[in-house]
PDB file of C-alpha atoms in Angstrom:
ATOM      1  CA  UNK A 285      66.922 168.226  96.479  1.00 83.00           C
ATOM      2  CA  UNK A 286      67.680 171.711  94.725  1.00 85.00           C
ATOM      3  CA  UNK A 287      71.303 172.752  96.048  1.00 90.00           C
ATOM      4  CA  UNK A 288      72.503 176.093  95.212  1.00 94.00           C
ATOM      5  CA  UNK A 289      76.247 177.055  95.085  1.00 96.00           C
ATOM      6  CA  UNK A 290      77.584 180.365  94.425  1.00 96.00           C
ATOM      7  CA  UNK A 291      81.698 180.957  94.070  1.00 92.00           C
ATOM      8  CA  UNK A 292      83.790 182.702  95.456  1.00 91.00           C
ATOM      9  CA  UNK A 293      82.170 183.466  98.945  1.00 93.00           C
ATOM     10  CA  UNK A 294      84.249 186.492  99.217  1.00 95.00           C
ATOM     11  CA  UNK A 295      85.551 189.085  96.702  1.00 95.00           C
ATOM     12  CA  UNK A 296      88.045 191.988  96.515  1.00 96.00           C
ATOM     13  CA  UNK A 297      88.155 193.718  93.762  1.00 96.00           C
ATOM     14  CA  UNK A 298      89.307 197.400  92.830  1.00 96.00           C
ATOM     15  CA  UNK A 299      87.150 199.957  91.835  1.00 97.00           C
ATOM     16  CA  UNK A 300      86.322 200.224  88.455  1.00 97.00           C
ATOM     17  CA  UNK A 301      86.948 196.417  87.294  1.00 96.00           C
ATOM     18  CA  UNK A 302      84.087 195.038  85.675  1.00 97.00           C
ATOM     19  CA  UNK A 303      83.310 191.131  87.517  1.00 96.00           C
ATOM     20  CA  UNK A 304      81.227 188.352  87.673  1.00 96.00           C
ATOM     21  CA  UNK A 305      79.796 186.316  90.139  1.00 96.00           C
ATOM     22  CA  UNK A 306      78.758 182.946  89.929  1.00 97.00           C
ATOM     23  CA  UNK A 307      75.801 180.855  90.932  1.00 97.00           C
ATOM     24  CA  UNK A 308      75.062 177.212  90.164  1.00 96.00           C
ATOM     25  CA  UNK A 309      72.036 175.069  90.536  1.00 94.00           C
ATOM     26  CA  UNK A 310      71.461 170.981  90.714  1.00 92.00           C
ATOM     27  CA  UNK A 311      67.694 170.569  89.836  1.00 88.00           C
ATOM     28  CA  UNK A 312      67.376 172.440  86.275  1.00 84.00           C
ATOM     29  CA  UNK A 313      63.473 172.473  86.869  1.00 86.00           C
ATOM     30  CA  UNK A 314      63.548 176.082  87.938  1.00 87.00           C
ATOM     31  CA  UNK A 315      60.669 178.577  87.504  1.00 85.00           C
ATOM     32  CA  UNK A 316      63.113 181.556  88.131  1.00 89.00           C
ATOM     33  CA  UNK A 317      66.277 182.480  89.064  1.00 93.00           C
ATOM     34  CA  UNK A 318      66.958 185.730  91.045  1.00 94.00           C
ATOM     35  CA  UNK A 319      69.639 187.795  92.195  1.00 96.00           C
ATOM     36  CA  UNK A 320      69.345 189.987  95.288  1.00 95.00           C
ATOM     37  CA  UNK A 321      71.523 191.734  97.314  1.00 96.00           C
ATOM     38  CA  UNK A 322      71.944 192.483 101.030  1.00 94.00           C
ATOM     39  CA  UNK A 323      73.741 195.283 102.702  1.00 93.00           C
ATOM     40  CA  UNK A 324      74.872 194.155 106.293  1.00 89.00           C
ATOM     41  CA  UNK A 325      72.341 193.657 109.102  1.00 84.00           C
ATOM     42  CA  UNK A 326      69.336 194.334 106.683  1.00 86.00           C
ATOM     43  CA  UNK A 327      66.969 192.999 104.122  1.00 88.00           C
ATOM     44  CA  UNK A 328      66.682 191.081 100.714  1.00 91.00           C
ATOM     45  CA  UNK A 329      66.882 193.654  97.980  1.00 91.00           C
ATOM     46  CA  UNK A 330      65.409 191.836  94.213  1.00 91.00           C
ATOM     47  CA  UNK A 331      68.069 193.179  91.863  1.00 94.00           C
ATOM     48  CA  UNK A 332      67.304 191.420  88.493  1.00 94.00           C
ATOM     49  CA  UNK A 333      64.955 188.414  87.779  1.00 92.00           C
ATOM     50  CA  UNK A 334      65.650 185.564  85.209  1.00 91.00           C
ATOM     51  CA  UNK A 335      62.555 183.229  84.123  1.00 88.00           C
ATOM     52  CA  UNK A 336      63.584 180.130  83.186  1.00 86.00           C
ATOM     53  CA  UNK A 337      62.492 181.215  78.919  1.00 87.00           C
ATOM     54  CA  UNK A 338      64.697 184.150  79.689  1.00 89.00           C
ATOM     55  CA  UNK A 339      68.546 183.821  78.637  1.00 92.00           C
ATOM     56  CA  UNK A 340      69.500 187.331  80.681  1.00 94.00           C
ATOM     57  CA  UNK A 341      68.317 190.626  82.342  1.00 93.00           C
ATOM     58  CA  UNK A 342      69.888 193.740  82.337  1.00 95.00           C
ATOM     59  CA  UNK A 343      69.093 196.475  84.913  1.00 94.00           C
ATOM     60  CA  UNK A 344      71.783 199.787  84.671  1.00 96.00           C
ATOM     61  CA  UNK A 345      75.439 198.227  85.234  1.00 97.00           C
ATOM     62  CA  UNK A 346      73.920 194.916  85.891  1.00 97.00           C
ATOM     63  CA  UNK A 347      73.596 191.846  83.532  1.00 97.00           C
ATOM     64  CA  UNK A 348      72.733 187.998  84.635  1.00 96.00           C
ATOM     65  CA  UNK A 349      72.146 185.314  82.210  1.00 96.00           C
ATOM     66  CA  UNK A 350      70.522 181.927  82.690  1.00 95.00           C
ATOM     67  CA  UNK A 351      71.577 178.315  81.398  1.00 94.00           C
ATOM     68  CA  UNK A 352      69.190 176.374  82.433  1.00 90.00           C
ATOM     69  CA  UNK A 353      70.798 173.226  80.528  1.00 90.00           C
ATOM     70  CA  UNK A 354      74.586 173.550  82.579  1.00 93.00           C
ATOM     71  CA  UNK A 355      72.740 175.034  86.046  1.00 93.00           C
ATOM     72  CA  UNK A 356      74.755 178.297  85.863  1.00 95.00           C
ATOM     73  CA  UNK A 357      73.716 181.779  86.477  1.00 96.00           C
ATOM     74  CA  UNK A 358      76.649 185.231  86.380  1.00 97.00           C
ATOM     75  CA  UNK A 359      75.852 188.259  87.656  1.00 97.00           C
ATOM     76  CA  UNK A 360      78.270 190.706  85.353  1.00 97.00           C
ATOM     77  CA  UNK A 361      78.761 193.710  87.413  1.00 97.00           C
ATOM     78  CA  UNK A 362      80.270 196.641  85.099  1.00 97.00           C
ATOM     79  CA  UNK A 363      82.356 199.555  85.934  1.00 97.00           C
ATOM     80  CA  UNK A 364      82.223 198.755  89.751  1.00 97.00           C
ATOM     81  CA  UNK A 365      82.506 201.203  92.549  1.00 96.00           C
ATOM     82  CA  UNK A 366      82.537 201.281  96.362  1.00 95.00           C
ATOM     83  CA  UNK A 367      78.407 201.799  96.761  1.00 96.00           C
ATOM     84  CA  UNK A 368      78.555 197.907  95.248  1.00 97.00           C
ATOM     85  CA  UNK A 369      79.796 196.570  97.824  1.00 97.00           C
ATOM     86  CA  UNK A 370      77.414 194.231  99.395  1.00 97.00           C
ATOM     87  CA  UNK A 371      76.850 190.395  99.984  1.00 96.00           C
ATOM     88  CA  UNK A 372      74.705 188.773  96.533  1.00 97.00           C
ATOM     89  CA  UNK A 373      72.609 186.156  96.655  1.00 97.00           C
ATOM     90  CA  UNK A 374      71.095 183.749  94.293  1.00 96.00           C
ATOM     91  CA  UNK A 375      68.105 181.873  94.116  1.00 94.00           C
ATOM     92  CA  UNK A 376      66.557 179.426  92.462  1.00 92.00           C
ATOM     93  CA  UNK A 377      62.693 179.429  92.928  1.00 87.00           C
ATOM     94  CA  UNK A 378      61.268 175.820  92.107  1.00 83.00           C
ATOM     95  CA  UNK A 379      58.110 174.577  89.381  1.00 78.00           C
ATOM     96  CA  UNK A 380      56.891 172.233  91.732  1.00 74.00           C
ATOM     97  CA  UNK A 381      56.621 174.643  94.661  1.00 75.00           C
ATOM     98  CA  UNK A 382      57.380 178.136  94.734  1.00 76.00           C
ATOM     99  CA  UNK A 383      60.007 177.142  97.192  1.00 83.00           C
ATOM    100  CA  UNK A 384      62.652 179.895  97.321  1.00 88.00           C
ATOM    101  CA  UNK A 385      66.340 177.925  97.706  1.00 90.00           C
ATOM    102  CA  UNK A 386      68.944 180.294  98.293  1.00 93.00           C
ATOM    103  CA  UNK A 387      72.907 180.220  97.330  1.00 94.00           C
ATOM    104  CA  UNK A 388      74.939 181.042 100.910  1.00 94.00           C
ATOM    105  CA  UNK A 389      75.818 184.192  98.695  1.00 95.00           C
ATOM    106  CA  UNK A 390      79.119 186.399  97.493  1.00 96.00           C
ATOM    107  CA  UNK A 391      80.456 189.071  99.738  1.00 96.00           C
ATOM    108  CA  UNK A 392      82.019 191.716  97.651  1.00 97.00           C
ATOM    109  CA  UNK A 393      84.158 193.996  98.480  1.00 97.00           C
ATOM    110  CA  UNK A 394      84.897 196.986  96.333  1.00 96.00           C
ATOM    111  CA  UNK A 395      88.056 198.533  96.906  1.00 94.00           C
ATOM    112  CA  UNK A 396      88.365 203.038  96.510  1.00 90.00           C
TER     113      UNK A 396
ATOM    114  CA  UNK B 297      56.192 198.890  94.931  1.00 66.00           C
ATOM    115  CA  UNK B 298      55.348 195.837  96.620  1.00 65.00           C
ATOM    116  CA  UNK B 299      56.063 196.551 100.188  1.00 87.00           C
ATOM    117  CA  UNK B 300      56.743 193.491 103.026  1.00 92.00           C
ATOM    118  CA  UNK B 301      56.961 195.039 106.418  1.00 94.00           C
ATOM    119  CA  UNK B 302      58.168 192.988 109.447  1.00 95.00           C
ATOM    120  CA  UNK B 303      56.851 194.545 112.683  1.00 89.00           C
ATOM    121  CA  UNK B 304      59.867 194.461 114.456  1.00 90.00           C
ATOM    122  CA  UNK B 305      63.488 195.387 113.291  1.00 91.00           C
ATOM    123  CA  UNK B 306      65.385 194.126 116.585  1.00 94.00           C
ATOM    124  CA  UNK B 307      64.029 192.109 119.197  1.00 96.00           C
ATOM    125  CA  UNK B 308      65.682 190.426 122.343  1.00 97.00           C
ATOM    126  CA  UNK B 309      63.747 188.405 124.190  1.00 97.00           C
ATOM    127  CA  UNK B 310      64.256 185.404 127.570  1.00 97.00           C
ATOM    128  CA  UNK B 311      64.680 182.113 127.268  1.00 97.00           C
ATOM    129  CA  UNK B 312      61.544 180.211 127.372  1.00 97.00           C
ATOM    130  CA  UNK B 313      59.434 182.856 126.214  1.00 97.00           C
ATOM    131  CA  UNK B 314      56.523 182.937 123.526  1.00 97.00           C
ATOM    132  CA  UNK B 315      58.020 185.303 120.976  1.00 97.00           C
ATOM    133  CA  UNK B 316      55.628 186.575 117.611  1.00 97.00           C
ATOM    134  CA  UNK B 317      57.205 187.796 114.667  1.00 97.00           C
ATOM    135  CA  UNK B 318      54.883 189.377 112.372  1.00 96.00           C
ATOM    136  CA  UNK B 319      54.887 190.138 108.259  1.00 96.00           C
ATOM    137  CA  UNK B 320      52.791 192.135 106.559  1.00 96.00           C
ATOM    138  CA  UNK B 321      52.570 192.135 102.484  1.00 94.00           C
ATOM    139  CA  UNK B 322      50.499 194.650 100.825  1.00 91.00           C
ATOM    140  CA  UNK B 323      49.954 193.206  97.245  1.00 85.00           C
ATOM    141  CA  UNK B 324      47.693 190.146  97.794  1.00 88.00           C
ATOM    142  CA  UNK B 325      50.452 187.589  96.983  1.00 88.00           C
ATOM    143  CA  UNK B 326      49.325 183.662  97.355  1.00 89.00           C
ATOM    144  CA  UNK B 327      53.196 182.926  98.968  1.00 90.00           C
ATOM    145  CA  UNK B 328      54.684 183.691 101.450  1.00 93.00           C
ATOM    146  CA  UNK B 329      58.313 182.435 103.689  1.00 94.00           C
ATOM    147  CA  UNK B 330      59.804 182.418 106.952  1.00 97.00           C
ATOM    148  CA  UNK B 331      63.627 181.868 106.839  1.00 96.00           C
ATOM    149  CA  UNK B 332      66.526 182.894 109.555  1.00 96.00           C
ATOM    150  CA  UNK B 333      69.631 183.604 108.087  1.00 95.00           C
ATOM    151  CA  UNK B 334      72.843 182.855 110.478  1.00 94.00           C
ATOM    152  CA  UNK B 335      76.679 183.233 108.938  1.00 88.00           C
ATOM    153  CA  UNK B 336      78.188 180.634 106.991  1.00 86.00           C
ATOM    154  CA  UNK B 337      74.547 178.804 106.972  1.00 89.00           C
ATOM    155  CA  UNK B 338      73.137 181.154 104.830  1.00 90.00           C
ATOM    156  CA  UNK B 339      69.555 181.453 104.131  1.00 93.00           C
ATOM    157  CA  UNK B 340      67.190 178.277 105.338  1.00 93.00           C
ATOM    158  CA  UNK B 341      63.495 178.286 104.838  1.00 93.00           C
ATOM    159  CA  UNK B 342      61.469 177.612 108.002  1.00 96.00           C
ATOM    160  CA  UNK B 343      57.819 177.543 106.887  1.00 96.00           C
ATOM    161  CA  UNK B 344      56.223 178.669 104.097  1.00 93.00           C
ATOM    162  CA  UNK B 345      52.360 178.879 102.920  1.00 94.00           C
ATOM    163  CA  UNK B 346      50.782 179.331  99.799  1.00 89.00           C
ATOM    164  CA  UNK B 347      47.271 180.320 101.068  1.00 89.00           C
ATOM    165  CA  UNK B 348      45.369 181.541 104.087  1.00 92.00           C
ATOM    166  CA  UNK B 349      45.075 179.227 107.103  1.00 89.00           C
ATOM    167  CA  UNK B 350      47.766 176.623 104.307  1.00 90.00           C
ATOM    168  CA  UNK B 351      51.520 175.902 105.963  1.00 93.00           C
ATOM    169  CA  UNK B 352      54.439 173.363 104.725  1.00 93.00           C
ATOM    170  CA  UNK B 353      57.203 172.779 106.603  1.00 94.00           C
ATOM    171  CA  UNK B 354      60.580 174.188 105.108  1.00 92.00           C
ATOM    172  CA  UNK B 355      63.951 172.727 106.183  1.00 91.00           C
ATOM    173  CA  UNK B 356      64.029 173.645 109.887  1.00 95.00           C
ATOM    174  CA  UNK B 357      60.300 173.659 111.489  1.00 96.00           C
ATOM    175  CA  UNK B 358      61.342 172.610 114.831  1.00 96.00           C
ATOM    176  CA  UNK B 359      60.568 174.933 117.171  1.00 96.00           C
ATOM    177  CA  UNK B 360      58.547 177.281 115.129  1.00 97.00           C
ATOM    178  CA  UNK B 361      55.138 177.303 114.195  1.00 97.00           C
ATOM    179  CA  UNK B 362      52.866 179.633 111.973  1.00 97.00           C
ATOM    180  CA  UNK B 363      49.709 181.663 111.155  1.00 97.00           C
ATOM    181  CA  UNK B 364      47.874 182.682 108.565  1.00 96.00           C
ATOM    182  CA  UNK B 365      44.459 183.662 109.016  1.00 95.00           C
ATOM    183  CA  UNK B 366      44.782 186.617 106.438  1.00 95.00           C
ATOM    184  CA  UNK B 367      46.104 186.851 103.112  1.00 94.00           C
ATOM    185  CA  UNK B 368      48.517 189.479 103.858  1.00 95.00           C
ATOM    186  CA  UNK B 369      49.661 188.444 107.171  1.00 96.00           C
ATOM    187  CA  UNK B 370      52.275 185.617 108.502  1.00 97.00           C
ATOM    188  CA  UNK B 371      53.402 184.616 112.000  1.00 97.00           C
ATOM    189  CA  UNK B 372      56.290 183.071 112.884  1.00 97.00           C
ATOM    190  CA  UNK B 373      56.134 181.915 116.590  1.00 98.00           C
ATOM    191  CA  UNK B 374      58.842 180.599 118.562  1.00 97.00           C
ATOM    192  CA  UNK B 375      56.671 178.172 121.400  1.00 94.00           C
ATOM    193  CA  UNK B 376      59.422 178.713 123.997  1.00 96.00           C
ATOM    194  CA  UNK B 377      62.304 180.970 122.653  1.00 97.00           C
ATOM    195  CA  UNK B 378      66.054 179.058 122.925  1.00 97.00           C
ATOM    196  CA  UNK B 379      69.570 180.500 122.673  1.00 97.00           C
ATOM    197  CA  UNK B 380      70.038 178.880 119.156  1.00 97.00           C
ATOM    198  CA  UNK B 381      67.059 180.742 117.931  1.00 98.00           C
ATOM    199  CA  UNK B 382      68.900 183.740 118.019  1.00 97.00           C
ATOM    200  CA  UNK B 383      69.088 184.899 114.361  1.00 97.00           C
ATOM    201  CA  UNK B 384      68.060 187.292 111.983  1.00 96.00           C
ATOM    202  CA  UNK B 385      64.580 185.760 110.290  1.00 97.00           C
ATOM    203  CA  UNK B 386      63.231 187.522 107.258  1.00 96.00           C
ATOM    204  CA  UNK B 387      60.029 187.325 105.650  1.00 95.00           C
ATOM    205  CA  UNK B 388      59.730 186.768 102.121  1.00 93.00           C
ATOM    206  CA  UNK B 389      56.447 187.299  99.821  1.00 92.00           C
ATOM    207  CA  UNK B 390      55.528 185.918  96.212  1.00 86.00           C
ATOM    208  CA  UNK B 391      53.198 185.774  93.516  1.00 77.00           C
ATOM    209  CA  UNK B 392      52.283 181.999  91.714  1.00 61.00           C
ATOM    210  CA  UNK B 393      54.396 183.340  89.075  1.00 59.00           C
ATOM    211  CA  UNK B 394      57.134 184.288  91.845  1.00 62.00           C
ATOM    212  CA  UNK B 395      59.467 187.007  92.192  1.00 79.00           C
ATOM    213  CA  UNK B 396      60.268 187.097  95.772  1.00 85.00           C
ATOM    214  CA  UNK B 397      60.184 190.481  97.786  1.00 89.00           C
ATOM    215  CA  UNK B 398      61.589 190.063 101.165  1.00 91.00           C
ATOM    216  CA  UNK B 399      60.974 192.215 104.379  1.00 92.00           C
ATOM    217  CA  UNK B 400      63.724 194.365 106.483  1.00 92.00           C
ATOM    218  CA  UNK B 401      64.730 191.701 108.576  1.00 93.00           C
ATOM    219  CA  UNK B 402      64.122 191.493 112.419  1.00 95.00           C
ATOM    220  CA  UNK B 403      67.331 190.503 114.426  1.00 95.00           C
ATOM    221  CA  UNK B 404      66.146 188.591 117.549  1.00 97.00           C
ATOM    222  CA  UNK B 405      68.368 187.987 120.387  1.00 97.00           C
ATOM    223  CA  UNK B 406      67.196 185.404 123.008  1.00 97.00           C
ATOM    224  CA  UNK B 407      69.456 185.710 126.264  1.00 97.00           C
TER     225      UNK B 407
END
C-alpha cells in the first residue's frame, strides 16, 4: 500500500530564504506526482505536476523534481515571502488506479 | 480552467440526518474522489469512481455512500449523519492521464 510522507510537518522560515520541502513515496509505480497547496479552511490548489518521465517542473519561484528510483519529491521554494505561507501537500497518483494518495502535508510559515 | 464546484461551502446539519454533498466538474473527466480531511489525519479518500453509475471504495466507506448518474456529477451521502462525520470533505476530479483539480471544500458540522 502506497504511503506518502512529507517532512517537516511544520516550517518557520524568514522571509526571503529560499527552502525545500520534502515528500517521499513507498510504491515507485506512480503515474504522477503533484504538489498543491491549501490556504486554511479552503480548497486544493494544483501548483506544479511531475509525470513519472518528468525529472522536474518549474512554475515562477517554484521548482519540484521527481526520483522515481529513491521515492523522493522537493518542492524548492525561492526567494520566499509572507503570501507563501500555506500548508503543501503531496501526492502520489497511482498506474494501477488513478487513486490520489496524499502526504499529511507541510505547514509553512513565512516569517515578515 | 477546469472548474470543480461543491454546492455547499459550510453545512451543519443533526445527528441522524440524511445529508447530500454535491460536486460538479465541468470538463468531462472519467475520475472523480470524495475525501474528508481532519487535522493530523490528513487527507483520506472515501469513494472514488472512474465512470458514470462506477464506485470503489477508498479507505473509509463506512457510513458514506455515492452517486453518479452523470458524468459531471458526484454525491457523497452520509445515510444518517454522526458527530465523527464532522469534517471538511473535498471533491477531487481527474482525467485517465490525471492531474487532480479539487473543489472549495464544504465544512460540515453535525451537532
Amino acid at each position: 500500500k502506497q504511503e506518502v510522507t512529507q517532512i517537516p510537518a511544520a516550517l518557520s522560515v524568514p522571509e526571503g530564504e529560499n527552502l525545500v520541502l520534502n515528500c517521499s513515496f513507498t510504491d515507485s509505480a506512480i503515474y504522477n506526482l503533484q504538489w498543491f497547496r491549501q490556504d486554511p479552511g479552503k480548497g486544493l490548489t494544483s501548483l506544479l505536476l511531475i509525470q513519472s518521465s518528468q525529472r522536474e517542473q518549474t512554475s515562477g519561484r517554484l521548482n519540484a523534481s521527481l526520483d522515481k528510483s529513491s521515492g523522493r519529491s522537493t518542492l524548492y521554494i525561492a526567494a520566499s515571502q509572507p503570501g507563501d505561507s500555506a500548508t503543501y501537500l503531496c501526492a502520489a497518483i497511482m498506474n494501477r488506479d488513478d487513486k490520489i494518495i496524499f502526504g499529511k502535508g507541510t505547514r509553512l510559515h513565512i516569517l515578515p | 480552467d477546469v472548474k470543480v464546484t461543491q454546492s455547499s461551502r459550510y453545512l451543519v446539519k443533526r445527528t441522524g440526518e440524511k445529508v447530500f454533498l454535491e460536486c460538479v466538474q465541468d470538463m468531462d473527466h472519467e475520475n472523480m474522489f470524495w475525501y474528508r480531511q481532519d487535522p493530523g489525519l490528513g487527507l483520506r479518500l472515501i469513494y472514488f469512481s472512474y465512470d458514470v453509475k462506477m464506485k470503489e471504495k477508498g479507505d473509509i466507506p463506512e457510513g458514506y455512500s455515492v452517486s453518479r448518474e452523470k458524468k459531471e456529477r458526484f454525491s457523497l451521502i452520509l445515510e444518517s449523519a454522526s458527530t465523527n462525520q464532522t469534517s471538511m470533505y473535498l471533491c477531487a476530479s481527474s482525467l485517465s492521464e490525471p492531474e487532480a483539480f479539487f473543489g472549495q471544500g464544504t465544512r460540515l458540522t453535525v451537532v
